[in-house]
Backbone as numpy.savetxt, mean C-alpha at the origin, in Angstrom:
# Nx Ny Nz CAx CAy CAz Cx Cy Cz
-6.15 -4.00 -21.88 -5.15 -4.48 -20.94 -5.70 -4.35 -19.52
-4.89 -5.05 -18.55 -5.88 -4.82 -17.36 -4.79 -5.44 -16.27
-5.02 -4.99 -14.96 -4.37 -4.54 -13.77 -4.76 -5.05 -12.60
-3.81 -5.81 -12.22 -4.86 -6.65 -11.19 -3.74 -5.59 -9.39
-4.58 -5.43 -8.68 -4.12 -5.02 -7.40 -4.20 -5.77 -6.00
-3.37 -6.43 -5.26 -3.77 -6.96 -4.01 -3.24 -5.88 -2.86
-4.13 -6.27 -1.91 -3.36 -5.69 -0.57 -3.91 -6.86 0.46
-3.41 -6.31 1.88 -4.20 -7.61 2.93 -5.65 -7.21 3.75
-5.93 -5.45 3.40 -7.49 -4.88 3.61 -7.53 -4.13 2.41
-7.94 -3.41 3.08 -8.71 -1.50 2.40 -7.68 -0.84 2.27
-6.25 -0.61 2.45 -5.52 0.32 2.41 -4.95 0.37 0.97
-4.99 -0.69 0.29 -4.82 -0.51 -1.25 -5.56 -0.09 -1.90
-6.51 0.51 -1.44 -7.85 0.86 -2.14 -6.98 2.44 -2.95
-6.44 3.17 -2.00 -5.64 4.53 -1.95 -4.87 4.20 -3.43
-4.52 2.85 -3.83 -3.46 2.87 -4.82 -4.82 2.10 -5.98
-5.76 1.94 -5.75 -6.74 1.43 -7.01 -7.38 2.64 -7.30
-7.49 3.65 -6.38 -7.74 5.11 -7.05 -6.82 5.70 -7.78
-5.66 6.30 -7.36 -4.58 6.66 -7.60 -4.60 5.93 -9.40
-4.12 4.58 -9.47 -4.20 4.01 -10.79 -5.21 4.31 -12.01
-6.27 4.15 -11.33 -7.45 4.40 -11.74 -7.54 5.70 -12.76
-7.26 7.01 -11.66 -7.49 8.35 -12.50 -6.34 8.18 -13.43
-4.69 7.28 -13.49 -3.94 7.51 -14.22 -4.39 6.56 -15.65
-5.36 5.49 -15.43 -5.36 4.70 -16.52 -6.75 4.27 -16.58
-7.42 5.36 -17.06 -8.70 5.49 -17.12 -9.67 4.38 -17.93
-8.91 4.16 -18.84 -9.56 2.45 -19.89 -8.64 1.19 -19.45
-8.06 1.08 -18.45 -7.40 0.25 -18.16 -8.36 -0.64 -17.30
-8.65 -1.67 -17.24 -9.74 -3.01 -16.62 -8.58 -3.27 -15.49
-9.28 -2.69 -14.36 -8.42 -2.67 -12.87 -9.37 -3.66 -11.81
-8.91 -4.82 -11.37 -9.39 -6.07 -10.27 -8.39 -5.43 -8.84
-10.01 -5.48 -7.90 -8.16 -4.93 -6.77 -9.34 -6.82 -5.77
-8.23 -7.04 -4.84 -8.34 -7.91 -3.71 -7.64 -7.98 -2.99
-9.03 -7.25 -1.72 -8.77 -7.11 -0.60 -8.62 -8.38 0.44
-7.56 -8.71 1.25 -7.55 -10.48 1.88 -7.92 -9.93 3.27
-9.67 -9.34 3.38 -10.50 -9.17 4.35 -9.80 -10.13 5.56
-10.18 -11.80 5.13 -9.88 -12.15 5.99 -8.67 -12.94 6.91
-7.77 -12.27 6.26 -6.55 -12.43 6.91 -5.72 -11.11 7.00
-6.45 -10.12 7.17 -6.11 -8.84 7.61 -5.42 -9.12 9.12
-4.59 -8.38 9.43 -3.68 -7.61 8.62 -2.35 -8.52 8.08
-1.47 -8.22 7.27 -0.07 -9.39 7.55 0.93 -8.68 7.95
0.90 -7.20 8.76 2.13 -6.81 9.06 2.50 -7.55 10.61
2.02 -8.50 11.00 2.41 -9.16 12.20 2.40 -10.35 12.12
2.54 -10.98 10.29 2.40 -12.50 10.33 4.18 -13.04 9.89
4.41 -13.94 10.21 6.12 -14.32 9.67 6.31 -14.04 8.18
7.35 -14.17 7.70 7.73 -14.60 6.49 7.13 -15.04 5.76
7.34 -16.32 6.18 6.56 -17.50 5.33 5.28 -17.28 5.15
4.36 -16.91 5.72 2.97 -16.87 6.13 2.53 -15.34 5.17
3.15 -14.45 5.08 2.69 -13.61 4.40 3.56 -13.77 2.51
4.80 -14.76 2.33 4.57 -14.95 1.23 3.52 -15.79 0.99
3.43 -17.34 1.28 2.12 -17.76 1.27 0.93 -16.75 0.59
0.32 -15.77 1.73 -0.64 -15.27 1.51 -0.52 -14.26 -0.10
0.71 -14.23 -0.31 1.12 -12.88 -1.37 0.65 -13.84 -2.58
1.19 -15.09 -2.61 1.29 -16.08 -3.79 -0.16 -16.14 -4.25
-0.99 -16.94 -3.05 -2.54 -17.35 -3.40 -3.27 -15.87 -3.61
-3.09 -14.49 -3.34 -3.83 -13.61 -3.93 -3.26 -13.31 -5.52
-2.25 -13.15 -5.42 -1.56 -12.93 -7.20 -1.95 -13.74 -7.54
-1.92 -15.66 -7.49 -2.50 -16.41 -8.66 -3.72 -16.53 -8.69
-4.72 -15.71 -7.65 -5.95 -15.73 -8.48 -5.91 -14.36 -9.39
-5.55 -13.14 -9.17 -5.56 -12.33 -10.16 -5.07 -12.83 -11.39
-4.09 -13.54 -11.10 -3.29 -13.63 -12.47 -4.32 -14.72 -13.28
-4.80 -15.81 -12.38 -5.93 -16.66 -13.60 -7.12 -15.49 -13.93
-7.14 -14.00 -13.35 -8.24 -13.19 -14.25 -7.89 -13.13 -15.50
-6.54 -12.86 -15.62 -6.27 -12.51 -17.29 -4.99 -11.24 -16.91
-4.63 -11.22 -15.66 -3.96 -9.86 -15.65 -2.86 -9.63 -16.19
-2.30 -8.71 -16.94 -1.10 -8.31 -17.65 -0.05 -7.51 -16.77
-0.44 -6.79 -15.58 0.76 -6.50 -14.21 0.37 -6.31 -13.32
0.64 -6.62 -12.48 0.24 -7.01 -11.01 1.09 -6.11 -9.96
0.29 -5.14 -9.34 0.58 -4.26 -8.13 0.46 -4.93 -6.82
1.93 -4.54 -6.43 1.85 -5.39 -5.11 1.28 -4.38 -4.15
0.15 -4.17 -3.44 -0.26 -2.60 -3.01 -0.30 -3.24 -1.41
1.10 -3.94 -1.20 0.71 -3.99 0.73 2.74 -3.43 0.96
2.78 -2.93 1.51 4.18 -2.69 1.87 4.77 -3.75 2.50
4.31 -4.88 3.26 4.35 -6.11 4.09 4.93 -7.24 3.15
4.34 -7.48 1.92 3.94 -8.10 0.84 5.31 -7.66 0.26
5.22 -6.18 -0.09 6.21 -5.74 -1.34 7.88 -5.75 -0.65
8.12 -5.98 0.75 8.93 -5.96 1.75 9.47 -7.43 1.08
8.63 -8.68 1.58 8.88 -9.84 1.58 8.94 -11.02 0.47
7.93 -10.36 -0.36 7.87 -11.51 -1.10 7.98 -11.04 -2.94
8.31 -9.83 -3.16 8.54 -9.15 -3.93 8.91 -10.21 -5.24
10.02 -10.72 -5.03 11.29 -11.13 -5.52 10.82 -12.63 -6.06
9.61 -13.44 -5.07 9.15 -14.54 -5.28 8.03 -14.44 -6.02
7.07 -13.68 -5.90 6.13 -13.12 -7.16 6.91 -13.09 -8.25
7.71 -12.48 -8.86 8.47 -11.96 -9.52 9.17 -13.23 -10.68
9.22 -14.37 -10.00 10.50 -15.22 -10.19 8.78 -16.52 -10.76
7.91 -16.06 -9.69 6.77 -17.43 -9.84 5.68 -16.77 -11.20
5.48 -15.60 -11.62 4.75 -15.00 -12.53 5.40 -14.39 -13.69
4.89 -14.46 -15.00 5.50 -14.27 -16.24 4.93 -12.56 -16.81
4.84 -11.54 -15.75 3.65 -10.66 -15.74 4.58 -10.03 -15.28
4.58 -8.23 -15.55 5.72 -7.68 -14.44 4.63 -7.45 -12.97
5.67 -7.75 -11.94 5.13 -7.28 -11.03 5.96 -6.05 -10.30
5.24 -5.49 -9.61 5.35 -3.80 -8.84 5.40 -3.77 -7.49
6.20 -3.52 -7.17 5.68 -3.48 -5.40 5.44 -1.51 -5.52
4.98 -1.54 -4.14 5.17 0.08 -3.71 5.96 0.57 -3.36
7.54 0.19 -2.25 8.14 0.56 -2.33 9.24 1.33 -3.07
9.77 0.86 -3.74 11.05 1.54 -5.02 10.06 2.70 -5.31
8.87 3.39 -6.03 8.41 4.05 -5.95 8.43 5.37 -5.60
8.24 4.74 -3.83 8.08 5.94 -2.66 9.40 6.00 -2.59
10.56 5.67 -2.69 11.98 5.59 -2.32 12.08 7.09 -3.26
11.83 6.74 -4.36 12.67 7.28 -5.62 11.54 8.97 -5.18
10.62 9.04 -4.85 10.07 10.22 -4.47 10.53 10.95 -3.40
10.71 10.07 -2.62 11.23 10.87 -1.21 12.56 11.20 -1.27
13.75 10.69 -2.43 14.49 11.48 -1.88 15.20 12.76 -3.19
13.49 12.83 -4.19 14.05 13.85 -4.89 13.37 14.88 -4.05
12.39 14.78 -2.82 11.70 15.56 -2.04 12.71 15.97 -0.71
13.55 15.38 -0.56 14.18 16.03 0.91 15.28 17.01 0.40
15.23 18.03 1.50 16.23 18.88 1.30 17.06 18.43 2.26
16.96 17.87 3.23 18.12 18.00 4.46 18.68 16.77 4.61
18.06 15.73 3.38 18.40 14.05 3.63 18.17 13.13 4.17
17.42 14.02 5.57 16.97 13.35 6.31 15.47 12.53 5.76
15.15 11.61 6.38 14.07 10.85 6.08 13.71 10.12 6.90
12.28 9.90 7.46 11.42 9.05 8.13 10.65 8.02 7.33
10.64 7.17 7.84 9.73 5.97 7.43 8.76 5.42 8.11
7.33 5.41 8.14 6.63 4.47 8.86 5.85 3.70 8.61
5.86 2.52 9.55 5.69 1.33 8.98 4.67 0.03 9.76
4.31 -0.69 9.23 3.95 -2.09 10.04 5.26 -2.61 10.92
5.06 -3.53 11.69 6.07 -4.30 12.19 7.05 -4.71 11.34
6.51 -5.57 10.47 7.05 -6.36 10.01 7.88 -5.45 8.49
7.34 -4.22 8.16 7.97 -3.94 7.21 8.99 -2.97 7.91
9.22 -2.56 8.80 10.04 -1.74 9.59 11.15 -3.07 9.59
10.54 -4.10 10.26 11.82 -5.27 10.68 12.42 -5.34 9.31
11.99 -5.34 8.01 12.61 -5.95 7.45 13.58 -5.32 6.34
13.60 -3.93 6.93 14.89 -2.79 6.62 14.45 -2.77 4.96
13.42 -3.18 4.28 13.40 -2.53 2.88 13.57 -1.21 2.66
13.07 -0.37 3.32 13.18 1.08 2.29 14.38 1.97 3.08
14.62 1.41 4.19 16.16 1.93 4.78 17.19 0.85 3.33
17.21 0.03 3.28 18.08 -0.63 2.21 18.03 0.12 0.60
16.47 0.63 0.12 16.50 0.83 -1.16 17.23 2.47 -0.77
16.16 3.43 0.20 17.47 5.00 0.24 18.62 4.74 0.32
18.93 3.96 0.91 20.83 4.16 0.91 21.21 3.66 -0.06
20.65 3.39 -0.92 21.53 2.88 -2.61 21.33 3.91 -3.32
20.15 5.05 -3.19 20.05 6.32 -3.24 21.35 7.20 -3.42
21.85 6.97 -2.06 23.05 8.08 -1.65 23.36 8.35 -0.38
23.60 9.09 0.10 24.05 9.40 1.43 22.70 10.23 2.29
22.17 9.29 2.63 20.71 9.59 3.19 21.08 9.15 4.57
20.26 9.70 5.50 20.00 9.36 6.45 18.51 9.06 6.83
18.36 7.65 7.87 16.53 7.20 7.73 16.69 6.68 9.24
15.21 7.24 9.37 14.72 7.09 10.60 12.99 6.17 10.59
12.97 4.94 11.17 12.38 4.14 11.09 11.39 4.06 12.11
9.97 4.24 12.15 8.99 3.66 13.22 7.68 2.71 13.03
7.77 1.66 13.51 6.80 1.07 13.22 5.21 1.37 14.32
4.22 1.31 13.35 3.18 1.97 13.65 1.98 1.43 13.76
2.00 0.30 14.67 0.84 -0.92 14.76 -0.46 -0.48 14.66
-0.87 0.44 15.23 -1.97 1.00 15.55 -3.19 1.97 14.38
-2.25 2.60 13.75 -2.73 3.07 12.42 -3.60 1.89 11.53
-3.16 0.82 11.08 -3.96 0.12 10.41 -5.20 -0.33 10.63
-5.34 -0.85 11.93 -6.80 -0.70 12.92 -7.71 0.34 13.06
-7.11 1.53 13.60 -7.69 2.42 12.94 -8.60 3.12 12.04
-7.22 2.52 11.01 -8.35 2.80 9.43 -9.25 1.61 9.21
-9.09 0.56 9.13 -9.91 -0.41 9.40 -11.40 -0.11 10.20
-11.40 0.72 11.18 -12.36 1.11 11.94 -12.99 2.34 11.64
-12.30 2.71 10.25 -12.54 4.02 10.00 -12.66 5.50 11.14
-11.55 4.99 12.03 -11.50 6.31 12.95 -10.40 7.32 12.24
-10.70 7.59 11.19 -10.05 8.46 10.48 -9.80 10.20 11.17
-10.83 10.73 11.18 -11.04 11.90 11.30 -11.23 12.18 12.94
-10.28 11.43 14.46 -11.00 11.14 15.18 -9.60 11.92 16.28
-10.47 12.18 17.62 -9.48 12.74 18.90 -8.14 11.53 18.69
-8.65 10.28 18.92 -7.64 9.31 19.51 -6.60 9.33 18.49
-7.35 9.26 17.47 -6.39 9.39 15.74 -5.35 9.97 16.17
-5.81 11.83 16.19 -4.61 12.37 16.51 -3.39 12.19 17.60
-3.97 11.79 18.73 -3.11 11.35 19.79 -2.05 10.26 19.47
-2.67 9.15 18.41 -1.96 8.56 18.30 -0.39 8.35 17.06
-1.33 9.75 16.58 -0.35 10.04 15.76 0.97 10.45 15.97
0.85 11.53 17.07 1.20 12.37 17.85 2.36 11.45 18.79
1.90 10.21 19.10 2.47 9.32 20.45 3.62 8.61 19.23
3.12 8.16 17.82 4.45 7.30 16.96 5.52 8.54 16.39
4.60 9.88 16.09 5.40 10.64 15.31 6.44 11.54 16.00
6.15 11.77 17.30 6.91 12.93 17.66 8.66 13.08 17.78
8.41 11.66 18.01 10.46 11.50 18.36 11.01 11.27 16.33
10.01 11.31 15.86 10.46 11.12 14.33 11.54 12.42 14.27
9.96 13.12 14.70 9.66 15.08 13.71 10.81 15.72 14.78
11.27 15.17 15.88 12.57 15.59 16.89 13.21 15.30 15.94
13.45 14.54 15.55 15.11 13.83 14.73 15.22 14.66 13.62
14.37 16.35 13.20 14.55 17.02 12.27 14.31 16.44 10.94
13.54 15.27 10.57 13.27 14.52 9.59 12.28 15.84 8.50
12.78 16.26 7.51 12.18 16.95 6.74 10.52 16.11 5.85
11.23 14.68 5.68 10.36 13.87 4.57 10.22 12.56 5.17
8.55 12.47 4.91 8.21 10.81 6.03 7.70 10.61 4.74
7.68 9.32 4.40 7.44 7.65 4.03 6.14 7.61 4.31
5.21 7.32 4.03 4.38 6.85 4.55 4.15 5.11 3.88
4.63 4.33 4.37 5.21 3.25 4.42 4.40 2.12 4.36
3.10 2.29 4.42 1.21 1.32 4.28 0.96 1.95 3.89
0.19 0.93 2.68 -0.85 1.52 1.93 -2.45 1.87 2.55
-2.08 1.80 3.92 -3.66 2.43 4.93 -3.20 3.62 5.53
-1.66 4.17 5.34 -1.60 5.56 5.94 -2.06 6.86 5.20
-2.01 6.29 3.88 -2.67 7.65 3.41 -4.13 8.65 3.75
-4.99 7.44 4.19 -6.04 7.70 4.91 -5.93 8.33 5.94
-4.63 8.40 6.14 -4.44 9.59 7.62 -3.52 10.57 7.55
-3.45 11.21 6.39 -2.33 12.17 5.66 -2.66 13.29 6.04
-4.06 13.64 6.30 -4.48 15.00 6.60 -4.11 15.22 7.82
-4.66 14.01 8.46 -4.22 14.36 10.30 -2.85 14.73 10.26
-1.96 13.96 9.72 -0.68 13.89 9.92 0.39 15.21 9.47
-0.55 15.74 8.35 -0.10 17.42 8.16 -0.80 17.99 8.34
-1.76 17.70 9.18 -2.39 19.08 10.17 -1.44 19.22 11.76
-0.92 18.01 11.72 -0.02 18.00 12.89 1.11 18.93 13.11
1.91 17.99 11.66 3.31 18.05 10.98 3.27 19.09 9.80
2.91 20.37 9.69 2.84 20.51 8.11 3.75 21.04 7.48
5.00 20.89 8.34 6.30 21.39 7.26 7.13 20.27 6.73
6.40 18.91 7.37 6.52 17.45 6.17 6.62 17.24 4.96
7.56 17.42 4.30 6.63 16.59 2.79 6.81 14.95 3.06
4.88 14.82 2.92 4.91 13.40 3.33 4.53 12.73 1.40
5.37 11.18 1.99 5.15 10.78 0.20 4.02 9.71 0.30
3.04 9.81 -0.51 2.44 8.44 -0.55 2.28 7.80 -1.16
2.52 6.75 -0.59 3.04 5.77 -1.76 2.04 5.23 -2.88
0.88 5.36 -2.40 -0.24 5.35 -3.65 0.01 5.84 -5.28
0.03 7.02 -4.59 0.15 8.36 -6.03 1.59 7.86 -6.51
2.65 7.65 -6.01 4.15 7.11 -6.21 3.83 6.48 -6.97
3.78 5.31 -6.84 3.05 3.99 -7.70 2.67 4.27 -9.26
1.63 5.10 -8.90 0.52 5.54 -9.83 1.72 6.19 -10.93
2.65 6.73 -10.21 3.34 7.83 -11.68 4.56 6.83 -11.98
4.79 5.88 -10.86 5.64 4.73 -11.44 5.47 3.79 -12.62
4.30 3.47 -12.62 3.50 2.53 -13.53 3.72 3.59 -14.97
2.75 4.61 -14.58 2.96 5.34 -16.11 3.72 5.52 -16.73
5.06 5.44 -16.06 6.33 6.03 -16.78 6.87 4.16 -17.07
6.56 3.12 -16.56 6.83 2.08 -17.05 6.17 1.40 -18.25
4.88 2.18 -18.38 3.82 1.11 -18.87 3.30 2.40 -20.19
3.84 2.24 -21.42 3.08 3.50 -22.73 1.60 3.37 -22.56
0.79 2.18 -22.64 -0.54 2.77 -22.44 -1.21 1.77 -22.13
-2.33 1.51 -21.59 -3.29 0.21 -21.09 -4.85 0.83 -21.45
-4.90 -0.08 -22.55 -6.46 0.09 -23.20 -7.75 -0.74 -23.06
-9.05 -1.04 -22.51 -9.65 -1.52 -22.35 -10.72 -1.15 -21.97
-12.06 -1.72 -21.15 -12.86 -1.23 -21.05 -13.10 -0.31 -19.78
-12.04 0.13 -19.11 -12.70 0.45 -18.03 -13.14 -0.25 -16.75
-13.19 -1.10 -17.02 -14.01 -2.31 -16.04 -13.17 -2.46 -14.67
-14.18 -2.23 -13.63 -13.59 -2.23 -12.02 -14.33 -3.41 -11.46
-13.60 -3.91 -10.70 -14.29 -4.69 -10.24 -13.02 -5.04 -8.70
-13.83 -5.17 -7.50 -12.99 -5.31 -6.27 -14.00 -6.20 -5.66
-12.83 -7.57 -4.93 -13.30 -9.08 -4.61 -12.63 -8.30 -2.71
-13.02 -9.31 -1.75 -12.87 -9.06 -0.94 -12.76 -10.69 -0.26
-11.78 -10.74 0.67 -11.91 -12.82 0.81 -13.24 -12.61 2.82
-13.48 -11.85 2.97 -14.60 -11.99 4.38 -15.22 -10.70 4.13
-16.43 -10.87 4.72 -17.38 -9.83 5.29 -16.49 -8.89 5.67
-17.28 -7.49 5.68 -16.53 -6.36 6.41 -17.17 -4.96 6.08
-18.10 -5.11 7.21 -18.76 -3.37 6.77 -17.87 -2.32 6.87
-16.56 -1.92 7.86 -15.77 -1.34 7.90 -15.18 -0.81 6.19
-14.83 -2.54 5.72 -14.16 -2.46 4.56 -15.16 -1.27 3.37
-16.55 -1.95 3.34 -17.32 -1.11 2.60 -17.65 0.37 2.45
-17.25 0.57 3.85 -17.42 2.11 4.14 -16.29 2.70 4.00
-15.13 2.41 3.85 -13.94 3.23 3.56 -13.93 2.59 1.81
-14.38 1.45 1.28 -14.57 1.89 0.05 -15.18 2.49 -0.60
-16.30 3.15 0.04 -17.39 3.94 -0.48 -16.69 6.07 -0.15
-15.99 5.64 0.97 -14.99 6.89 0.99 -13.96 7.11 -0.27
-13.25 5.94 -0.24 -12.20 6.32 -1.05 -12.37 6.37 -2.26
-13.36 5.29 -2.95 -13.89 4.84 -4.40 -14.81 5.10 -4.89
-15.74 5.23 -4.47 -17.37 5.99 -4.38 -17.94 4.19 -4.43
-19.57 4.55 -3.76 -20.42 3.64 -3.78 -20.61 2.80 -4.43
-20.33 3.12 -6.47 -20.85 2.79 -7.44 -20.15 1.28 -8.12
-18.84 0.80 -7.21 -18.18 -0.39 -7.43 -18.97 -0.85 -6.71
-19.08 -2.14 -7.31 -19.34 -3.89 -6.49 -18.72 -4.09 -5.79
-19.14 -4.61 -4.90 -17.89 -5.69 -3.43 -18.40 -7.11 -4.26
-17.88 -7.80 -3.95 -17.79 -9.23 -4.32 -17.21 -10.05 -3.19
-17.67 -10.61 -2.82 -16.70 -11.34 -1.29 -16.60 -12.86 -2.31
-15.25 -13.42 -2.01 -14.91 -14.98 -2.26 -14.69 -15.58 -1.35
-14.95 -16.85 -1.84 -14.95 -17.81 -0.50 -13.22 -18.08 -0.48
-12.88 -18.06 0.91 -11.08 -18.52 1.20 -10.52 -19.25 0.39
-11.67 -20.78 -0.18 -10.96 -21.84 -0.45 -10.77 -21.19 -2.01
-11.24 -20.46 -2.51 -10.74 -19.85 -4.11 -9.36 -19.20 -4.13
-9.18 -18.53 -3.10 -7.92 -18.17 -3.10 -7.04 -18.84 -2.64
-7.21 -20.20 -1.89 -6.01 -21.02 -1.02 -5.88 -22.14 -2.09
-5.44 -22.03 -3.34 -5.77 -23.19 -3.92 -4.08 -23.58 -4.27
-3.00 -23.48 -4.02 -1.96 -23.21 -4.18 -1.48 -24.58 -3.73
């Protein structure tokens, strides 16, 4: 059986590991849309678009469920994947929802986010069907670039962490969201900051979501990650997160725009 993963960079990479250690013979495809990074600042339309033409090339691999691994993506177009593919599909959100609020003690909850997934009130909508939660929302432009640039471990990192998070961690927020699948890459900073957080990520979420949906996925093992542009950045945080020993594969645009 086998698992196809998109995101719009490298930040899904966090959830092709995560999967990975949970479904060890499972034949996992992740694609990265290098070059239309990022979509948390593209409209609607424009990032379902982009959601459609990466799922139907996974799905002509052969894939049996399809991880939606961009929060942007799993925000917007969830519902249209869903309705256009005969495959279950996953977003990340519901996931991280259902973690964070068996993790808060005080109810309180932070979320952070892209633009566009902050605008579009998903995981303030899925906690409050939860219960009587309270959520506190920031969108966090700057983080994704970042990791993209692999300034992971860096002065400005922290500052900037520091400049989205602080009026959160005022609002007494016990439990943050980490709301992109490129924030996990900055989890350490963020509880070396914050460390009486429990922060959720939505990677590992995912990862124990799937298992408890899916009895077992058997196959060979086989990894393989496509990328749609160049990107040494991209390579070097896959060689962080995944080790060296995967292929990059870059495709040309027009394979994936065929829609």
């Amino acid at each position: 059986m086998s698992i196809g993963i998109f995101d719009s960079g490298v930040g899904g990479l966090t959830v092709f590991k995560e999967i990975s250690k949970e479904f060890p013979l499972a034949d996992i495809y992740y694609l990265g849309d290098t070059a239309r990074v990022p979509y948390g600042n593209k409209s609607k339309e424009t990032i379902i678009r982009y959601s459609l033409e990466c799922a139907n090339y996974l799905y002509n691999l052969g894939i049996e469920v399809l991880i939606v691994a961009c929060n942007t993506a799993s925000s917007y177009a969830l519902e249209i994947l869903n309705a256009n593919f005969d495959i279950p599909v996953i977003g990340v959100i519901k996931p991280g929802v259902e973690l964070a609020v068996k993790s808060t003690r005080n109810g309180k909850i932070g979320v952070i986010g892209t633009q566009a997934t902050v605008k579009s009130g998903s995981y303030r909508t899925e906690i409050e069907k939860k219960g009587n939660f309270i959520v506190y929302q920031k969108a966090c432009p700057l983080f994704v670039p970042l990791v993209e640039e692999g300034l992971i471990d860096h002065k400005i990192t922290e500052l900037t962490v520091k400049e989205y998070l602080e009026d959160l961690v005022n609002k007494d927020i016990d439990t943050l969201i980490l709301g992109c699948t490129h924030y996990p890459l900055l989890k350490n900073v963020i509880q070396k900051l914050y460390p009486h957080l429990n922060i959720i990520d939505s990677s590992k979420a995912t990862a124990i979501y799937l298992k408890k949906k899916v009895i077992t996925l058997g196959g060979t093992g086989e990894r393989k990650i496509f990328i749609t542009d160049e990107s040494s950045s991209f390579e070097k945080l896959k060689n962080l997160v995944v080790g060296a020993d995967i292929f990059l594969e870059k495709l040309e645009l027009s394979k994936i725009c065929t829609l």
